[in-house]
C-alpha cells in the first residue's frame, strides 16, 4: 500500500520534478541549437542552389533553350518538394516559374520583394509581411545587359519536417526514460521504505521492552548503519535492563538485610533480651549496618546527581598526601574488622595537586572500600603517590580475587558487578561508575591492571602544583 505522504511518493515527485526540469532545459537548448543549425545549413544550401540556378538560367538564355526544357531543368534543381523558382525581370515581372505559370502568388508580394530585387545581391531565408510561413531567397542572374531575366526568386515553406522529427524523437526518449526511471525509483524506494518500516516496528517493540529484537543490517548503506545503531541500542538497553534488575534486587537485599538486623537488635534491647554487658557490641553492629546503608544511599544520590548534571567541581591546590593519610585513618575500623593491613608509599615529601579535594576523596574512598571488600582476611592493601613529571600518579593495590580480563572494560558500567556472589553482600555496583565520572570531570581517567587470584591495581593522575606559602592541609573535609 502506497502512503501518499510517504518516502516513495516524495522520491517519485522529487524525481519527476528533477526530470522535467532537466528535460525541459535540455529540450529548449537542443531545439534552439537544432533550429540554428538547420537554418544555417538551409542558408548555405540555398546560396549554393541559387548560384546553380542563376548559372543555369544564364546558360539557357545564352543557348536559347526551350521554355519547357528550362522549366524542367529548374524543377530538377528546386530541391525539396514545395519550393517554387521564379525568374523575374528588372521590374519584378515573372518570366518563368516552376510552380504557378501565371505568377499570381508572387504578384501578391511583389511590392515587398521589389526592394530585395533592387539590391542586386544574394539574400536568403527572409519572410515577408502577411505570411510568416513563406521563406524567400533572391539572387541576381548577372547576365548580359540585354538579358531580360535579371533575378531568381526562390519561394519555400517553413521546413518543419526536421524539427518535427527531432521533437518526436526527443519526446519518445523522454517518455521511455520516464517510464524506466519510475519503475527503478519505485522499486528502490519501496525497498528502502520496507527496511525503514521494519526498523520502525522494531523501535516500537523496543519501546515496549522487547530488547531481543534485531533488524537486518545489510546492505551497509546509511539505512544499514541506522540498523546497526538500532541493534546496538537494543543490546545496550538489554544489558542496562539486566543490570537494573540485578541492581534493584541487590539494593532491595542490601536495604532489607541491615534494616532487618537493626530492627531485630533494637527490639531485643527494648525487650531486655540483651545483657547489659553486650549492649555496646550490639550498638556497634547497629552502627555498622547504619554506615552500610548510608554508603548505599549516598551512592544512589550521587548517581542521581550525575545523571542530572548537578555534580560540579570546586578545584583548589591542596595536600593530597595529607588527605590520603586522613582517609586511611578514617577507614582504619574497616581494615581492623577484616584483619587487613594498609601501607602508604608517598615518598619523603608531601605531594600537592590541583583538584576538588572532596571529589578525589570520594574516588579514593570507593577504590579503598572495593579493595577491602575483595581482599581476603589478613592481606595487605597499598596506596601509592608517585611523582611523574608534572602529574601525581595515585594507585590503590590489593591482593584479592582479581578481575577476569573479559570483565575489565565493563567494571566501569553502572550496576555492573564482576563477582556477584561476593559483591552482593555489600556492593551496589555504582562505586567504579562514580569514580570514572569524577575523574573524567577532572580531565583524567582511571586505569586498572588485574589478574585473577593476584589482585588489582587502580591508578589515576592529577596535576601537581607547588604548595602555597601558607598551610593548606587544614582544608575542611566534608563530613562523611
CSV table of C-alpha atoms in Angstrom, one decimal, residues 9-468:
chain,number,residue,atom,x,y,z
A,9,UNK,CA,5.7,9.3,-3.2
A,10,UNK,CA,8.1,12.0,-2.1
A,11,UNK,CA,11.0,10.4,-4.0
A,12,UNK,CA,8.9,10.0,-7.1
A,13,UNK,CA,7.7,13.6,-7.0
A,14,UNK,CA,11.2,14.8,-6.5
A,15,UNK,CA,12.5,12.7,-9.3
A,16,UNK,CA,9.7,13.9,-11.6
A,17,UNK,CA,10.5,17.5,-10.8
A,18,UNK,CA,14.2,17.0,-11.5
A,19,UNK,CA,13.5,15.0,-14.7
A,20,UNK,CA,11.0,17.5,-16.0
A,21,UNK,CA,13.3,20.5,-15.3
A,22,UNK,CA,16.3,18.7,-16.8
A,23,UNK,CA,14.5,17.6,-19.9
A,24,UNK,CA,12.8,21.0,-20.3
A,25,UNK,CA,16.1,22.9,-20.1
A,26,UNK,CA,17.8,20.3,-22.4
A,27,UNK,CA,14.9,20.4,-24.9
A,28,UNK,CA,14.9,24.2,-25.1
A,29,UNK,CA,18.7,24.3,-25.6
A,30,UNK,CA,18.6,21.4,-28.1
A,31,UNK,CA,15.7,22.8,-30.1
A,32,UNK,CA,17.4,26.2,-30.3
A,33,UNK,CA,20.6,24.6,-31.4
A,34,UNK,CA,18.9,22.3,-33.9
A,35,UNK,CA,16.9,25.2,-35.4
A,36,UNK,CA,20.0,27.3,-35.6
A,37,UNK,CA,22.0,24.5,-37.3
A,38,UNK,CA,19.1,23.8,-39.7
A,39,UNK,CA,18.7,27.4,-40.6
A,40,UNK,CA,22.4,27.8,-41.1
A,41,UNK,CA,22.5,24.7,-43.2
A,42,UNK,CA,19.5,25.8,-45.3
A,43,UNK,CA,21.1,29.2,-45.9
A,44,UNK,CA,24.3,27.5,-47.2
A,45,UNK,CA,22.2,25.1,-49.3
A,46,UNK,CA,20.1,27.9,-50.8
A,47,UNK,CA,23.1,30.1,-51.6
A,48,UNK,CA,24.7,27.2,-53.5
A,49,UNK,CA,21.3,26.4,-55.1
A,50,UNK,CA,20.7,30.0,-56.1
A,51,UNK,CA,24.2,30.1,-57.6
A,52,UNK,CA,23.5,27.0,-59.6
A,53,UNK,CA,20.1,28.3,-60.8
A,54,UNK,CA,21.5,31.6,-61.9
A,55,UNK,CA,24.2,29.9,-63.9
A,56,UNK,CA,21.6,27.6,-65.4
A,57,UNK,CA,19.3,30.5,-66.4
A,58,UNK,CA,22.3,32.3,-68.0
A,59,UNK,CA,23.2,29.2,-70.0
A,60,UNK,CA,19.6,28.6,-71.0
A,61,UNK,CA,19.1,32.2,-72.3
A,62,UNK,CA,22.5,32.2,-74.0
A,63,UNK,CA,21.9,28.9,-75.8
A,64,UNK,CA,18.2,29.7,-76.4
A,65,UNK,CA,16.7,26.8,-74.6
A,66,UNK,CA,13.1,25.9,-75.0
A,67,UNK,CA,11.0,27.3,-72.1
A,68,UNK,CA,9.7,23.9,-71.2
A,69,UNK,CA,13.2,22.5,-71.1
A,70,UNK,CA,14.3,25.3,-68.8
A,71,UNK,CA,11.3,24.8,-66.6
A,72,UNK,CA,12.1,21.1,-66.3
A,73,UNK,CA,15.8,21.8,-65.5
A,74,UNK,CA,14.7,24.3,-62.8
A,75,UNK,CA,12.3,21.9,-61.3
A,76,UNK,CA,15.1,19.3,-61.1
A,77,UNK,CA,17.2,21.8,-59.2
A,78,UNK,CA,14.4,23.1,-57.0
A,79,UNK,CA,15.3,20.7,-54.1
A,80,UNK,CA,12.7,19.5,-51.6
A,81,UNK,CA,9.0,19.5,-52.6
A,82,UNK,CA,7.1,22.7,-52.1
A,83,UNK,CA,9.8,25.0,-53.4
A,84,UNK,CA,9.0,27.3,-56.4
A,85,UNK,CA,11.5,29.1,-58.6
A,86,UNK,CA,10.6,32.4,-60.2
A,87,UNK,CA,12.7,34.0,-63.0
A,88,UNK,CA,11.8,37.7,-63.0
A,89,UNK,CA,12.8,40.8,-65.0
A,90,UNK,CA,14.1,44.1,-63.6
A,91,UNK,CA,10.6,45.3,-62.6
A,92,UNK,CA,9.7,42.1,-60.8
A,93,UNK,CA,7.6,40.7,-63.6
A,94,UNK,CA,7.6,36.9,-63.8
A,95,UNK,CA,9.2,35.5,-66.9
A,96,UNK,CA,9.2,31.8,-65.8
A,97,UNK,CA,8.3,29.8,-62.8
A,98,UNK,CA,8.2,26.2,-61.7
A,99,UNK,CA,5.0,26.3,-59.8
A,100,UNK,CA,2.4,28.7,-61.0
A,101,UNK,CA,2.6,29.7,-64.7
A,102,UNK,CA,0.7,32.9,-64.2
A,103,UNK,CA,3.0,34.0,-61.3
A,104,UNK,CA,-0.1,35.1,-59.3
A,105,UNK,CA,1.4,34.1,-56.0
A,106,UNK,CA,4.5,36.2,-56.5
A,107,UNK,CA,2.4,39.1,-57.6
A,108,UNK,CA,0.8,39.4,-54.1
A,109,UNK,CA,4.2,40.1,-52.6
A,110,UNK,CA,5.7,42.0,-55.5
A,111,UNK,CA,5.8,45.3,-53.7
A,112,UNK,CA,7.6,43.8,-50.7
A,113,UNK,CA,10.0,41.8,-52.9
A,114,UNK,CA,11.0,44.7,-55.2
A,115,UNK,CA,13.4,46.3,-52.6
A,116,UNK,CA,15.1,43.0,-52.3
A,117,UNK,CA,15.4,42.7,-56.1
A,118,UNK,CA,16.7,46.2,-56.5
A,119,UNK,CA,19.7,45.5,-54.1
A,120,UNK,CA,21.2,43.1,-56.6
A,121,UNK,CA,22.8,40.8,-54.0
A,122,UNK,CA,22.1,37.4,-52.7
A,123,UNK,CA,19.5,37.4,-49.9
A,124,UNK,CA,18.4,34.2,-48.3
A,125,UNK,CA,15.7,33.0,-45.8
A,126,UNK,CA,13.6,36.1,-45.5
A,127,UNK,CA,9.9,36.4,-44.5
A,128,UNK,CA,7.5,39.0,-45.8
A,129,UNK,CA,4.7,40.8,-44.0
A,130,UNK,CA,1.4,38.9,-44.2
A,131,UNK,CA,2.7,35.3,-44.3
A,132,UNK,CA,5.3,34.1,-41.8
A,133,UNK,CA,5.1,30.6,-43.3
A,134,UNK,CA,6.8,31.5,-46.6
A,135,UNK,CA,10.6,31.9,-46.8
A,136,UNK,CA,12.1,33.9,-49.7
A,137,UNK,CA,15.5,33.9,-51.2
A,138,UNK,CA,16.7,36.2,-54.0
A,139,UNK,CA,19.9,36.3,-56.2
A,140,UNK,CA,20.8,38.3,-59.3
A,141,UNK,CA,21.4,36.4,-62.5
A,142,UNK,CA,24.3,38.7,-63.5
A,143,UNK,CA,23.8,38.0,-67.2
A,144,UNK,CA,24.4,40.3,-70.3
A,145,UNK,CA,22.8,43.7,-70.2
A,146,UNK,CA,20.4,42.7,-73.0
A,147,UNK,CA,19.2,39.7,-71.0
A,148,UNK,CA,15.6,40.2,-69.9
A,149,UNK,CA,15.9,37.9,-66.9
A,150,UNK,CA,17.5,39.8,-64.0
A,151,UNK,CA,16.8,37.9,-60.8
A,152,UNK,CA,15.8,34.5,-59.5
A,153,UNK,CA,13.4,34.3,-56.6
A,154,UNK,CA,13.2,31.0,-54.6
A,155,UNK,CA,10.0,30.6,-52.5
A,156,UNK,CA,9.7,27.7,-50.0
A,157,UNK,CA,7.6,26.9,-47.0
A,158,UNK,CA,8.9,26.6,-43.4
A,159,UNK,CA,10.8,23.4,-43.1
A,160,UNK,CA,9.1,21.7,-40.2
A,161,UNK,CA,9.9,18.1,-41.0
A,162,UNK,CA,13.4,18.1,-39.4
A,163,UNK,CA,12.1,19.9,-36.3
A,164,UNK,CA,9.1,17.6,-36.0
A,165,UNK,CA,11.4,14.5,-36.4
A,166,UNK,CA,13.7,15.9,-33.7
A,167,UNK,CA,10.8,16.7,-31.3
A,168,UNK,CA,9.2,13.4,-31.9
A,169,UNK,CA,12.5,11.5,-31.2
A,170,UNK,CA,13.1,13.6,-28.1
A,171,UNK,CA,9.5,13.0,-26.9
A,172,UNK,CA,9.9,9.3,-27.3
A,173,UNK,CA,13.2,9.2,-25.4
A,174,UNK,CA,11.7,11.3,-22.6
A,175,UNK,CA,8.7,9.0,-22.2
A,176,UNK,CA,10.8,5.9,-22.3
A,177,UNK,CA,13.3,7.3,-19.7
A,178,UNK,CA,10.4,8.5,-17.6
A,179,UNK,CA,8.7,5.1,-17.5
A,180,UNK,CA,12.0,3.3,-16.9
A,181,UNK,CA,13.0,5.8,-14.1
A,182,UNK,CA,9.6,5.5,-12.4
A,183,UNK,CA,10.0,1.7,-12.3
A,184,UNK,CA,13.5,1.9,-10.9
A,185,UNK,CA,12.8,4.7,-8.4
A,186,UNK,CA,9.6,2.9,-7.2
A,187,UNK,CA,11.4,-0.4,-6.7
A,188,UNK,CA,14.4,1.2,-4.9
A,189,UNK,CA,12.2,3.4,-2.7
A,190,UNK,CA,9.9,0.5,-1.8
A,191,UNK,CA,12.9,-1.5,-0.7
A,192,UNK,CA,14.1,1.5,1.4
A,193,UNK,CA,10.8,2.1,2.9
A,194,UNK,CA,10.3,-1.6,3.7
A,195,UNK,CA,13.6,-1.6,5.7
A,196,UNK,CA,12.5,1.6,7.4
A,197,UNK,CA,9.1,0.1,8.3
A,198,UNK,CA,10.9,-2.9,9.8
A,199,UNK,CA,13.1,-0.6,11.9
A,200,UNK,CA,10.1,1.5,12.9
A,201,UNK,CA,8.3,-1.7,14.1
A,202,UNK,CA,11.4,-2.9,15.9
A,203,UNK,CA,11.7,0.5,17.6
A,204,UNK,CA,8.1,0.2,18.8
A,205,UNK,CA,8.8,-3.3,20.2
A,206,UNK,CA,12.0,-2.0,21.9
A,207,UNK,CA,9.9,0.8,23.5
A,208,UNK,CA,7.6,-1.8,24.9
A,209,UNK,CA,10.6,-3.7,26.5
A,210,UNK,CA,11.4,-6.2,23.8
A,211,UNK,CA,15.2,-5.8,23.8
A,212,UNK,CA,15.8,-9.0,21.9
A,213,UNK,CA,14.5,-7.5,18.7
A,214,UNK,CA,17.1,-7.3,15.8
A,215,UNK,CA,16.8,-5.9,12.3
A,216,UNK,CA,18.8,-6.8,9.1
A,217,UNK,CA,22.0,-4.7,8.8
A,218,UNK,CA,22.7,-5.4,5.1
A,219,UNK,CA,23.3,-3.7,2.7
A,220,UNK,CA,25.7,-1.4,4.7
A,221,UNK,CA,24.4,1.9,3.4
A,222,UNK,CA,23.0,4.8,5.5
A,223,UNK,CA,20.0,2.7,6.4
A,224,UNK,CA,22.2,-0.2,7.2
A,225,UNK,CA,24.2,2.0,9.6
A,226,UNK,CA,20.9,3.0,11.2
A,227,UNK,CA,20.0,-0.6,11.6
A,228,UNK,CA,23.4,-1.3,13.2
A,229,UNK,CA,22.8,1.6,15.6
A,230,UNK,CA,19.3,0.3,16.4
A,231,UNK,CA,20.7,-3.2,17.1
A,232,UNK,CA,23.4,-1.7,19.3
A,233,UNK,CA,20.9,0.4,21.2
A,234,UNK,CA,18.7,-2.7,21.7
A,235,UNK,CA,21.7,-4.6,23.0
A,236,UNK,CA,22.8,-1.8,25.4
A,237,UNK,CA,19.2,-1.4,26.6
A,238,UNK,CA,19.0,-5.1,27.2
A,239,UNK,CA,22.3,-5.0,29.2
A,240,UNK,CA,21.2,-1.9,31.1
A,241,UNK,CA,17.8,-3.5,31.9
A,242,UNK,CA,19.5,-6.7,33.1
A,243,UNK,CA,21.9,-4.7,35.3
A,244,UNK,CA,18.9,-2.6,36.5
A,245,UNK,CA,17.1,-5.7,37.6
A,246,UNK,CA,20.2,-7.1,39.3
A,247,UNK,CA,20.7,-3.7,40.9
A,248,UNK,CA,17.2,-3.5,42.2
A,249,UNK,CA,17.5,-7.0,43.6
A,250,UNK,CA,20.8,-6.2,45.2
A,251,UNK,CA,19.6,-2.8,46.6
A,252,UNK,CA,16.5,-4.5,47.9
A,253,UNK,CA,18.6,-7.1,49.6
A,254,UNK,CA,21.2,-4.6,50.8
A,255,UNK,CA,18.5,-2.4,52.3
A,256,UNK,CA,16.4,-5.2,53.7
A,257,UNK,CA,19.2,-7.1,55.4
A,258,UNK,CA,20.6,-4.2,57.6
A,259,UNK,CA,17.1,-3.0,58.4
A,260,UNK,CA,16.1,-6.5,59.5
A,261,UNK,CA,19.3,-6.7,61.6
A,262,UNK,CA,18.8,-3.2,63.1
A,263,UNK,CA,15.1,-3.9,63.8
A,264,UNK,CA,16.0,-7.2,65.5
A,265,UNK,CA,18.7,-5.7,67.7
A,266,UNK,CA,16.5,-2.7,68.7
A,267,UNK,CA,13.6,-5.0,69.6
A,268,UNK,CA,15.9,-7.2,71.6
A,269,UNK,CA,17.2,-4.2,73.5
A,270,UNK,CA,13.7,-2.9,74.1
A,271,UNK,CA,12.6,-6.3,75.4
A,272,UNK,CA,15.6,-6.5,77.7
A,273,UNK,CA,16.8,-9.8,76.0
A,274,UNK,CA,20.3,-8.5,75.6
A,275,UNK,CA,22.5,-8.4,78.7
A,276,UNK,CA,23.8,-5.0,79.7
A,277,UNK,CA,27.4,-6.0,79.2
A,278,UNK,CA,26.7,-6.9,75.5
A,279,UNK,CA,24.7,-3.7,74.7
A,280,UNK,CA,27.9,-2.0,73.4
A,281,UNK,CA,28.7,-4.8,71.0
A,282,UNK,CA,25.1,-4.8,69.6
A,283,UNK,CA,25.2,-1.0,69.3
A,284,UNK,CA,28.4,-1.4,67.3
A,285,UNK,CA,26.6,-3.8,65.0
A,286,UNK,CA,23.8,-1.3,64.6
A,287,UNK,CA,26.3,1.4,63.7
A,288,UNK,CA,28.0,-0.8,61.2
A,289,UNK,CA,24.7,-1.6,59.4
A,290,UNK,CA,23.7,2.0,59.5
A,291,UNK,CA,27.0,3.0,57.9
A,292,UNK,CA,26.5,0.3,55.2
A,293,UNK,CA,23.0,1.8,54.4
A,294,UNK,CA,24.4,5.3,54.4
A,295,UNK,CA,27.0,4.4,51.8
A,296,UNK,CA,24.4,2.7,49.6
A,297,UNK,CA,22.1,5.7,49.8
A,298,UNK,CA,25.0,8.1,49.2
A,299,UNK,CA,25.9,6.2,46.0
A,300,UNK,CA,22.3,6.3,44.8
A,301,UNK,CA,22.1,10.0,45.4
A,302,UNK,CA,25.5,10.5,43.7
A,303,UNK,CA,24.3,8.6,40.6
A,304,UNK,CA,21.1,10.7,40.5
A,305,UNK,CA,23.1,13.9,40.7
A,306,UNK,CA,25.4,12.7,37.9
A,307,UNK,CA,22.5,11.9,35.6
A,308,UNK,CA,21.0,15.3,36.4
A,309,UNK,CA,24.3,17.1,35.7
A,310,UNK,CA,24.5,18.6,39.2
A,311,UNK,CA,27.9,17.4,40.1
A,312,UNK,CA,30.2,20.4,39.7
A,313,UNK,CA,33.8,20.8,40.8
A,314,UNK,CA,35.5,23.2,43.2
A,315,UNK,CA,39.2,22.6,42.4
A,316,UNK,CA,41.9,24.1,44.6
A,317,UNK,CA,45.6,23.3,45.4
A,318,UNK,CA,45.7,21.0,48.4
A,319,UNK,CA,48.0,18.5,50.1
A,320,UNK,CA,47.0,15.2,48.6
A,321,UNK,CA,49.3,13.1,50.8
A,322,UNK,CA,47.8,14.6,54.0
A,323,UNK,CA,44.2,13.9,52.7
A,324,UNK,CA,45.1,10.3,52.0
A,325,UNK,CA,46.6,9.8,55.5
A,326,UNK,CA,43.3,11.1,57.0
A,327,UNK,CA,41.2,8.9,54.7
A,328,UNK,CA,43.2,5.8,55.7
A,329,UNK,CA,42.8,6.8,59.4
A,330,UNK,CA,39.0,7.1,58.9
A,331,UNK,CA,38.9,3.7,57.3
A,332,UNK,CA,41.0,2.0,60.0
A,333,UNK,CA,38.0,0.3,61.6
A,334,UNK,CA,37.1,-1.3,58.3
A,335,UNK,CA,40.7,-2.6,57.9
A,336,UNK,CA,40.8,-3.8,61.5
A,337,UNK,CA,37.5,-5.7,61.2
A,338,UNK,CA,38.9,-7.7,58.2
A,339,UNK,CA,42.3,-8.0,59.8
A,340,UNK,CA,43.8,-6.1,56.8
A,341,UNK,CA,46.9,-4.0,56.9
A,342,UNK,CA,47.5,-0.9,54.8
A,343,UNK,CA,50.6,0.9,53.6
A,344,UNK,CA,51.1,4.4,52.2
A,345,UNK,CA,54.0,4.9,49.8
A,346,UNK,CA,54.2,8.6,49.2
A,347,UNK,CA,57.9,9.5,49.2
A,348,UNK,CA,59.7,11.8,51.6
A,349,UNK,CA,57.8,14.9,50.6
A,350,UNK,CA,54.1,15.6,50.5
A,351,UNK,CA,52.5,15.9,47.1
A,352,UNK,CA,50.3,18.9,46.3
A,353,UNK,CA,47.8,18.7,43.5
A,354,UNK,CA,45.1,20.9,41.8
A,355,UNK,CA,41.8,19.2,42.1
A,356,UNK,CA,38.5,19.1,44.1
A,357,UNK,CA,39.5,17.6,47.4
A,358,UNK,CA,36.1,16.2,48.4
A,359,UNK,CA,35.6,14.6,45.0
A,360,UNK,CA,39.0,13.0,44.9
A,361,UNK,CA,38.4,11.9,48.5
A,362,UNK,CA,35.2,10.2,47.2
A,363,UNK,CA,37.2,8.4,44.4
A,364,UNK,CA,39.8,7.1,46.8
A,365,UNK,CA,37.1,6.0,49.3
A,366,UNK,CA,35.4,4.0,46.7
A,367,UNK,CA,38.6,2.4,45.5
A,368,UNK,CA,39.7,1.6,49.0
A,369,UNK,CA,36.3,0.1,50.0
A,370,UNK,CA,36.4,-2.1,46.9
A,371,UNK,CA,39.9,-3.2,47.8
A,372,UNK,CA,38.7,-4.0,51.4
A,373,UNK,CA,35.7,-5.9,50.1
A,374,UNK,CA,37.5,-8.1,47.6
A,375,UNK,CA,40.6,-8.8,49.7
A,376,UNK,CA,40.9,-12.0,51.8
A,377,UNK,CA,41.2,-11.5,55.5
A,378,UNK,CA,44.7,-10.9,56.7
A,379,UNK,CA,46.1,-9.5,53.4
A,380,UNK,CA,47.5,-6.0,52.7
A,381,UNK,CA,46.3,-3.0,50.7
A,382,UNK,CA,48.8,-0.5,49.4
A,383,UNK,CA,48.2,3.2,48.5
A,384,UNK,CA,50.9,4.9,46.4
A,385,UNK,CA,51.5,8.5,45.4
A,386,UNK,CA,54.3,8.9,42.8
A,387,UNK,CA,55.6,12.0,41.1
A,388,UNK,CA,55.7,11.7,37.3
A,389,UNK,CA,56.9,14.9,35.6
A,390,UNK,CA,54.0,17.4,36.1
A,391,UNK,CA,51.5,14.8,37.4
A,392,UNK,CA,51.0,12.7,40.5
A,393,UNK,CA,50.1,9.1,39.9
A,394,UNK,CA,47.8,7.7,42.7
A,395,UNK,CA,47.5,4.0,42.9
A,396,UNK,CA,45.4,1.6,45.1
A,397,UNK,CA,46.6,-2.0,45.0
A,398,UNK,CA,45.0,-5.1,46.6
A,399,UNK,CA,46.0,-8.7,46.6
A,400,UNK,CA,42.5,-10.1,46.4
A,401,UNK,CA,40.5,-12.2,43.9
A,402,UNK,CA,41.3,-10.0,40.9
A,403,UNK,CA,39.2,-9.4,37.8
A,404,UNK,CA,39.0,-11.6,34.7
A,405,UNK,CA,40.3,-9.9,31.6
A,406,UNK,CA,36.9,-10.1,29.8
A,407,UNK,CA,35.3,-8.0,32.6
A,408,UNK,CA,37.9,-5.2,32.7
A,409,UNK,CA,36.0,-3.0,30.2
A,410,UNK,CA,32.7,-3.5,31.9
A,411,UNK,CA,33.6,-2.7,35.6
A,412,UNK,CA,33.0,1.0,34.9
A,413,UNK,CA,29.4,0.4,33.9
A,414,UNK,CA,26.7,1.3,36.4
A,415,UNK,CA,25.2,-1.6,38.3
A,416,UNK,CA,27.8,-4.0,37.0
A,417,UNK,CA,29.4,-6.5,39.4
A,418,UNK,CA,32.2,-8.8,38.2
A,419,UNK,CA,31.9,-11.1,41.3
A,420,UNK,CA,28.2,-11.2,42.0
A,421,UNK,CA,28.5,-13.8,44.8
A,422,UNK,CA,30.9,-11.7,46.8
A,423,UNK,CA,29.7,-8.2,46.0
A,424,UNK,CA,26.1,-9.0,46.6
A,425,UNK,CA,26.8,-8.8,50.3
A,426,UNK,CA,27.6,-5.1,50.4
A,427,UNK,CA,28.3,-3.6,47.0
A,428,UNK,CA,25.8,-1.6,44.9
A,429,UNK,CA,27.7,-1.8,41.6
A,430,UNK,CA,27.9,2.1,41.5
A,431,UNK,CA,31.3,2.8,43.1
A,432,UNK,CA,33.5,2.5,40.0
A,433,UNK,CA,31.0,4.3,37.8
A,434,UNK,CA,31.2,7.2,40.2
A,435,UNK,CA,35.0,7.0,40.1
A,436,UNK,CA,35.0,7.1,36.3
A,437,UNK,CA,32.6,10.1,36.2
A,438,UNK,CA,34.5,12.2,38.8
A,439,UNK,CA,37.9,11.6,37.1
A,440,UNK,CA,36.5,12.5,33.7
A,441,UNK,CA,35.3,15.8,35.2
A,442,UNK,CA,38.9,16.3,36.3
A,443,UNK,CA,40.2,15.7,32.7
A,444,UNK,CA,41.8,12.4,33.6
A,445,UNK,CA,40.9,8.7,33.5
A,446,UNK,CA,41.2,5.7,35.8
A,447,UNK,CA,43.4,2.7,34.7
A,448,UNK,CA,43.2,-0.8,36.0
A,449,UNK,CA,45.6,-3.8,35.9
A,450,UNK,CA,44.3,-7.1,37.3
A,451,UNK,CA,44.9,-10.8,37.2
A,452,UNK,CA,42.5,-13.3,38.7
A,453,UNK,CA,43.9,-14.6,42.0
A,454,UNK,CA,46.7,-11.9,42.2
A,455,UNK,CA,44.7,-8.8,42.9
A,456,UNK,CA,44.1,-5.4,41.2
A,457,UNK,CA,45.8,-2.1,40.8
A,458,UNK,CA,43.7,1.0,40.1
A,459,UNK,CA,45.5,4.3,39.3
A,460,UNK,CA,44.9,7.8,38.0
A,461,UNK,CA,46.8,11.0,37.5
A,462,UNK,CA,46.3,14.5,38.9
A,463,UNK,CA,48.3,17.7,38.0
A,464,UNK,CA,50.9,18.7,40.5
A,465,UNK,CA,51.2,22.2,41.9
A,466,UNK,CA,53.7,23.8,44.2
A,467,UNK,CA,52.5,24.2,47.8
A,468,UNK,CA,51.5,27.8,48.8
